[in-house]
Coordinates of C-alpha atoms and ligand atoms in Angstrom, one line a residue:
M1 CA -4.0 -2.4 -23.8
A2 CA -3.1 -1.9 -20.1
E3 CA -1.1 1.2 -19.4
K4 CA 2.5 0.9 -18.2
I5 CA 3.8 4.2 -16.8
I6 CA 7.4 5.3 -16.0
I7 CA 8.0 8.4 -13.8
L8 CA 11.5 9.9 -14.1
G9 CA 12.3 12.0 -11.0
S10 CA 9.8 10.2 -8.8
E11 CA 11.6 11.2 -5.6
G12 CA 11.0 14.9 -6.1
Q13 CA 8.3 17.1 -4.8
V14 CA 5.8 16.4 -7.7
G15 CA 7.0 12.8 -8.3
T16 CA 6.2 11.7 -4.8
D17 CA 2.6 12.8 -5.0
L18 CA 2.2 11.8 -8.6
A19 CA 3.5 8.2 -8.0
A20 CA 1.0 7.7 -5.2
S21 CA -1.9 9.0 -7.3
L22 CA -1.0 7.0 -10.4
R23 CA -0.4 3.8 -8.4
A24 CA -3.9 4.2 -6.8
V25 CA -5.4 4.3 -10.3
Y26 CA -3.3 2.0 -12.3
G27 CA -2.0 -0.5 -9.7
K28 CA 1.4 -0.4 -8.1
N29 CA 3.1 -2.7 -10.5
N30 CA 2.0 -0.7 -13.6
V31 CA 3.8 2.5 -12.4
V32 CA 7.6 2.3 -12.4
C33 CA 9.3 4.9 -10.3
S34 CA 12.8 6.0 -11.1
D35 CA 15.2 8.6 -9.7
I36 CA 18.9 9.2 -9.3
K37 CA 18.5 8.3 -5.7
P38 CA 19.3 4.7 -4.8
A39 CA 16.6 2.1 -4.3
T40 CA 15.6 1.2 -0.8
E41 CA 13.5 -1.6 0.5
E42 CA 10.9 0.9 1.6
K43 CA 10.6 2.3 -1.9
Q44 CA 10.6 -1.1 -3.5
D45 CA 7.7 -2.2 -1.3
L46 CA 5.6 0.6 -2.8
G47 CA 6.1 -0.8 -6.3
P48 CA 8.8 -1.2 -9.0
Y49 CA 11.7 1.3 -8.6
E50 CA 14.8 1.9 -10.8
E51 CA 17.8 3.9 -9.9
L52 CA 18.3 6.0 -13.0
N53 CA 20.2 9.0 -14.2
V54 CA 18.3 10.7 -17.0
L55 CA 21.6 11.7 -18.6
D56 CA 22.6 8.0 -19.0
R57 CA 21.2 7.1 -22.4
N58 CA 22.2 3.4 -22.2
A59 CA 20.5 3.0 -18.8
I60 CA 17.4 4.7 -20.1
T61 CA 17.2 2.4 -23.1
E62 CA 17.6 -0.6 -20.9
T63 CA 14.8 0.6 -18.5
F64 CA 12.5 1.4 -21.4
R65 CA 13.2 -2.0 -23.0
K66 CA 12.6 -3.8 -19.7
H67 CA 9.3 -2.0 -18.8
K68 CA 7.9 -1.1 -22.2
P69 CA 6.1 2.1 -21.0
T70 CA 3.0 3.4 -22.8
M71 CA 3.1 6.7 -20.8
V72 CA 6.0 8.6 -19.4
Y73 CA 6.1 11.5 -16.9
H74 CA 9.5 13.1 -17.1
L75 CA 9.9 15.3 -14.0
A76 CA 13.7 15.2 -13.3
A77 CA 15.0 18.8 -13.4
M78 CA 17.1 21.3 -11.5
L79 CA 14.9 24.2 -10.2
S80 CA 15.5 27.9 -10.3
A81 CA 17.6 28.8 -7.3
T82 CA 19.9 25.8 -7.6
A83 CA 20.4 26.2 -11.3
E84 CA 21.5 29.8 -10.7
K85 CA 24.3 28.4 -8.5
F86 CA 25.2 25.7 -11.1
P87 CA 24.2 27.2 -14.4
R88 CA 26.0 24.7 -16.7
K89 CA 24.8 21.7 -14.7
G90 CA 21.3 23.0 -14.6
W91 CA 21.3 23.6 -18.4
D92 CA 22.7 20.1 -19.1
L93 CA 20.3 18.3 -16.8
N94 CA 17.2 20.1 -18.0
M95 CA 18.0 20.0 -21.7
E96 CA 20.0 16.8 -22.2
G97 CA 17.7 15.0 -19.8
M98 CA 14.7 16.1 -21.9
F99 CA 16.3 15.0 -25.2
S100 CA 17.3 11.6 -23.8
I101 CA 13.8 10.9 -22.6
F102 CA 12.0 12.2 -25.7
D103 CA 14.4 10.2 -27.9
A104 CA 13.7 7.0 -25.9
C105 CA 10.0 7.7 -26.1
M106 CA 10.3 7.9 -29.9
E107 CA 12.4 4.7 -30.1
F108 CA 10.0 2.7 -27.9
D109 CA 6.8 4.2 -29.4
V110 CA 5.5 5.6 -26.1
K111 CA 1.9 6.8 -26.6
R112 CA 2.1 9.9 -24.4
V113 CA 4.7 12.0 -22.6
F114 CA 4.3 14.6 -19.9
W115 CA 7.0 17.2 -19.4
P116 CA 6.5 20.1 -16.9
S117 CA 7.3 23.7 -17.7
S118 CA 7.1 26.6 -15.2
I119 CA 6.1 30.2 -14.7
A120 CA 9.9 30.7 -14.9
V121 CA 9.5 30.9 -18.7
F122 CA 8.3 34.4 -18.2
G123 CA 10.7 37.4 -17.7
P124 CA 11.0 41.0 -16.7
N125 CA 9.2 42.2 -19.9
T126 CA 6.3 39.9 -19.6
P127 CA 3.0 41.4 -18.4
R128 CA 3.0 40.4 -14.7
I129 CA -0.8 40.5 -13.9
D130 CA -3.0 37.8 -15.5
T131 CA 0.0 36.8 -17.7
P132 CA -1.4 35.8 -21.1
Q133 CA -0.8 32.4 -22.7
F134 CA 1.1 34.1 -25.5
C135 CA 3.2 37.1 -24.8
V136 CA 6.8 38.4 -24.4
M137 CA 8.9 35.7 -22.8
D138 CA 12.4 36.8 -21.9
P139 CA 13.4 34.6 -18.9
N140 CA 16.7 35.7 -17.3
T141 CA 17.3 32.6 -15.1
I142 CA 19.0 29.4 -16.4
Y143 CA 16.0 27.4 -15.2
G144 CA 13.6 29.7 -17.1
I145 CA 15.7 29.7 -20.3
S146 CA 15.9 25.9 -20.2
K147 CA 12.2 25.6 -19.6
L148 CA 11.4 28.0 -22.5
A149 CA 13.8 26.1 -24.8
G150 CA 12.1 22.8 -23.6
E151 CA 8.7 24.2 -24.5
R152 CA 9.8 24.9 -28.0
F153 CA 11.2 21.4 -28.3
C154 CA 7.9 19.9 -27.0
E155 CA 6.1 21.6 -29.9
Y156 CA 8.9 20.7 -32.3
Y157 CA 8.9 17.0 -31.4
H158 CA 5.1 17.0 -31.8
Q159 CA 5.1 18.7 -35.1
K160 CA 8.1 17.1 -36.7
Y161 CA 8.1 13.6 -35.2
G162 CA 4.5 13.1 -34.0
L163 CA 5.6 12.6 -30.4
D164 CA 2.5 13.2 -28.2
V165 CA 4.0 15.5 -25.6
R166 CA 1.8 17.4 -23.2
S167 CA 2.9 20.2 -20.8
I168 CA 1.7 22.7 -18.2
R169 CA 3.5 25.7 -16.7
Y170 CA 3.6 24.9 -13.0
P171 CA 3.3 27.8 -10.6
G172 CA 4.9 27.4 -7.1
L173 CA 3.6 24.1 -5.7
I174 CA 2.6 23.5 -2.1
G175 CA 2.4 20.0 -0.8
W176 CA 3.0 18.1 2.4
K177 CA 4.2 14.6 1.2
A178 CA 7.7 15.9 0.0
K179 CA 9.6 19.1 0.3
P180 CA 10.7 21.1 -2.8
G181 CA 14.4 21.4 -3.5
G182 CA 16.1 24.5 -4.8
G183 CA 13.2 26.6 -6.0
T184 CA 12.2 30.3 -5.5
T185 CA 8.7 29.4 -4.3
D186 CA 10.0 26.9 -1.6
Y187 CA 9.2 29.4 1.2
A188 CA 5.5 28.6 0.7
V189 CA 6.2 25.0 1.9
D190 CA 8.9 25.7 4.5
I191 CA 6.6 28.2 6.2
F192 CA 4.2 25.5 7.2
H193 CA 6.9 23.3 8.8
Q194 CA 8.2 26.2 10.8
A195 CA 4.7 27.3 11.8
L196 CA 4.2 23.9 13.4
I197 CA 7.7 23.7 14.8
Q198 CA 8.2 27.2 16.3
N199 CA 5.2 29.3 15.2
Q200 CA 7.6 31.6 13.4
Y201 CA 9.1 31.8 10.0
T202 CA 11.9 33.9 8.4
C203 CA 11.1 34.5 4.8
F204 CA 13.6 35.1 2.0
L205 CA 11.2 37.0 -0.1
K206 CA 9.7 40.5 0.6
A207 CA 6.3 40.7 2.2
D208 CA 4.5 42.0 -0.9
T209 CA 6.1 39.6 -3.5
A210 CA 3.0 38.0 -5.0
L211 CA 3.5 34.8 -7.0
P212 CA 1.2 32.3 -8.7
M213 CA 0.9 29.2 -6.4
M214 CA -1.0 25.9 -6.4
Y215 CA -1.9 23.2 -3.9
M216 CA -0.3 19.9 -4.9
D217 CA -3.6 18.0 -5.2
D218 CA -4.6 20.5 -7.9
A219 CA -1.2 20.2 -9.6
I220 CA -1.5 16.4 -9.7
K221 CA -5.1 16.6 -11.1
A222 CA -3.9 19.0 -13.8
T223 CA -0.9 16.8 -14.6
I224 CA -3.0 13.6 -15.0
N225 CA -5.9 15.4 -16.8
V226 CA -3.7 17.0 -19.4
T227 CA -1.8 13.8 -20.0
E228 CA -5.0 11.7 -20.3
A229 CA -7.1 14.2 -22.3
D230 CA -8.1 13.2 -25.9
S231 CA -5.3 14.3 -28.3
N232 CA -7.7 16.6 -30.3
L233 CA -8.3 18.6 -27.1
I234 CA -4.7 19.5 -26.7
K235 CA -4.4 22.6 -29.0
I236 CA -1.3 24.0 -27.4
R237 CA 1.8 21.8 -27.9
S238 CA 4.3 24.1 -26.2
S239 CA 2.9 24.3 -22.6
Y240 CA -0.4 25.5 -21.0
N241 CA -0.6 28.4 -18.5
L242 CA -2.1 27.0 -15.3
S243 CA -3.4 29.0 -12.3
G244 CA -4.5 28.0 -8.8
M245 CA -4.1 31.0 -6.5
S246 CA -1.9 34.0 -6.1
F247 CA -0.5 35.4 -2.9
D248 CA 2.4 37.2 -1.3
P249 CA 4.3 36.1 1.9
K250 CA 2.3 38.6 4.1
T251 CA -1.1 37.3 2.9
L252 CA 0.0 33.7 3.4
S253 CA 1.3 34.4 6.9
D254 CA -1.9 36.3 7.8
E255 CA -4.0 33.2 6.8
I256 CA -1.7 30.9 8.8
A257 CA -1.9 33.2 11.8
R258 CA -5.7 33.2 11.5
Q259 CA -5.8 29.4 11.6
R260 CA -2.9 29.2 14.1
P261 CA -3.0 32.1 16.5
G262 CA 0.4 33.5 17.6
F263 CA 2.2 32.7 14.3
H264 CA 4.4 35.5 13.1
I265 CA 6.7 36.1 10.1
D266 CA 10.1 37.9 9.8
Y267 CA 12.0 38.8 6.6
D268 CA 15.6 38.2 5.6
I269 CA 15.8 38.8 1.9
D270 CA 18.2 36.9 -0.3
G271 CA 19.0 36.4 -4.0
R272 CA 15.8 34.6 -4.7
Q273 CA 14.0 38.0 -4.4
Q274 CA 15.4 39.0 -7.8
I275 CA 14.2 35.8 -9.4
A276 CA 10.7 36.2 -8.0
E277 CA 10.5 39.8 -9.2
S278 CA 11.1 38.6 -12.8
W279 CA 8.1 36.2 -12.6
P280 CA 4.3 36.9 -13.0
Q281 CA 2.1 37.7 -10.1
S282 CA -0.9 36.0 -11.5
I283 CA -1.7 33.8 -14.6
D284 CA -4.5 33.8 -17.2
D285 CA -5.2 30.1 -17.7
S286 CA -8.3 30.4 -19.9
A287 CA -6.8 28.2 -22.6
A288 CA -6.4 25.3 -20.3
R289 CA -9.9 25.8 -18.9
N290 CA -11.4 26.0 -22.4
D291 CA -9.4 23.2 -24.1
W292 CA -9.3 20.4 -21.5
G293 CA -11.6 21.6 -18.7
W294 CA -9.0 22.7 -16.1
K295 CA -10.5 24.0 -12.8
P296 CA -8.6 24.2 -9.5
D297 CA -10.3 23.0 -6.3
F298 CA -8.2 24.7 -3.6
S299 CA -8.3 28.3 -2.3
L300 CA -5.7 29.9 0.0
E301 CA -7.9 29.1 3.0
T302 CA -8.5 25.5 2.2
M303 CA -4.9 24.9 1.2
V304 CA -3.6 26.4 4.5
S305 CA -6.0 24.3 6.5
E306 CA -5.0 21.1 4.6
M307 CA -1.3 21.8 5.0
L308 CA -1.5 22.4 8.7
K309 CA -3.8 19.3 9.2
Q310 CA -1.7 16.9 7.1
L311 CA 1.7 18.0 8.5
S312 CA 0.4 17.8 12.1
K313 CA -0.8 14.2 11.3
M314 CA 2.7 13.4 10.1
G315 CA 4.1 14.6 13.5
V316 CA 5.7 17.8 12.3
G317 CA 6.1 20.1 15.3
A318 CA 5.2 17.3 17.8
N319 CA 7.3 17.4 21.0
Ligands
AKB401 C1 10.9 27.2 -8.6 O1 10.6 28.0 -7.7 O2 12.0 27.1 -9.2 C2 9.8 26.2 -9.1 C3 9.0 26.7 -10.2 C4 8.1 27.9 -10.1 O3 9.1 26.2 -11.3 N1 8.9 26.0 -8.0

């Protein structure tokens, strides 16, 4: 049977890249994009698009009835920094959104569901270097708490109801097609825009705050690979640790300056520093490597060169 895919949250940072990749593989009409943002002619030219609020169960039922998806990627969520500003809204969107999509997947017999978790599930008492797959998890942000609860429900829905949910813990993601919104790791995308615009960036995290990061192409590869892997290979039904690279703002800015002489970084630390300090610095992803063959392609050097190249092509910093 031909696959029919629905992406919830397709206008976000991951959704934008994922939609393009899935449409290239499955054909544009077999990938339905949906987001709370209104439809535009431009979006509809790229393929089917539904304006959809993941908290609106009736609208979700209608959309699933209309498109009969075989696979669902549920990406709609509020990220760490924004959820700290709007805790109740963050909790409701992240949890209720997940329940409404999982329930619709059960009702319409969806074959597979992808739901992203995050390094935010870890907390101040988690080992911060090479963070193990299984360890103390005591997140102290609303986003992290909702992601950890979500992971438990992924496993629960799989064990109790047989829903085939797959999940990975995204590190900070760096891509050029869309900007992130409201995360603690957003500096690692903004820095490239500012490097091209004014060869200078003011960072909201301290110079030596190392965090796990990943180039978007690797994140999309992992997302599609874990969702399409044979069911018997998916041994962890909560969420897989995933690693690409780890760096701090100083190391990233040194590499940008190497590739773009004259670039310099300043620091003006804000509340996101506290969130970053509760997260791991690097991740042990051996379970993902062993179970479904995960392997990243991009290093710090190749990621920086791709980001500068692609954003320049888009005209960022021109004139
Ligand atoms: C955030 O910073 O909130 C996200 C994440 C690590 O999940 N990028």
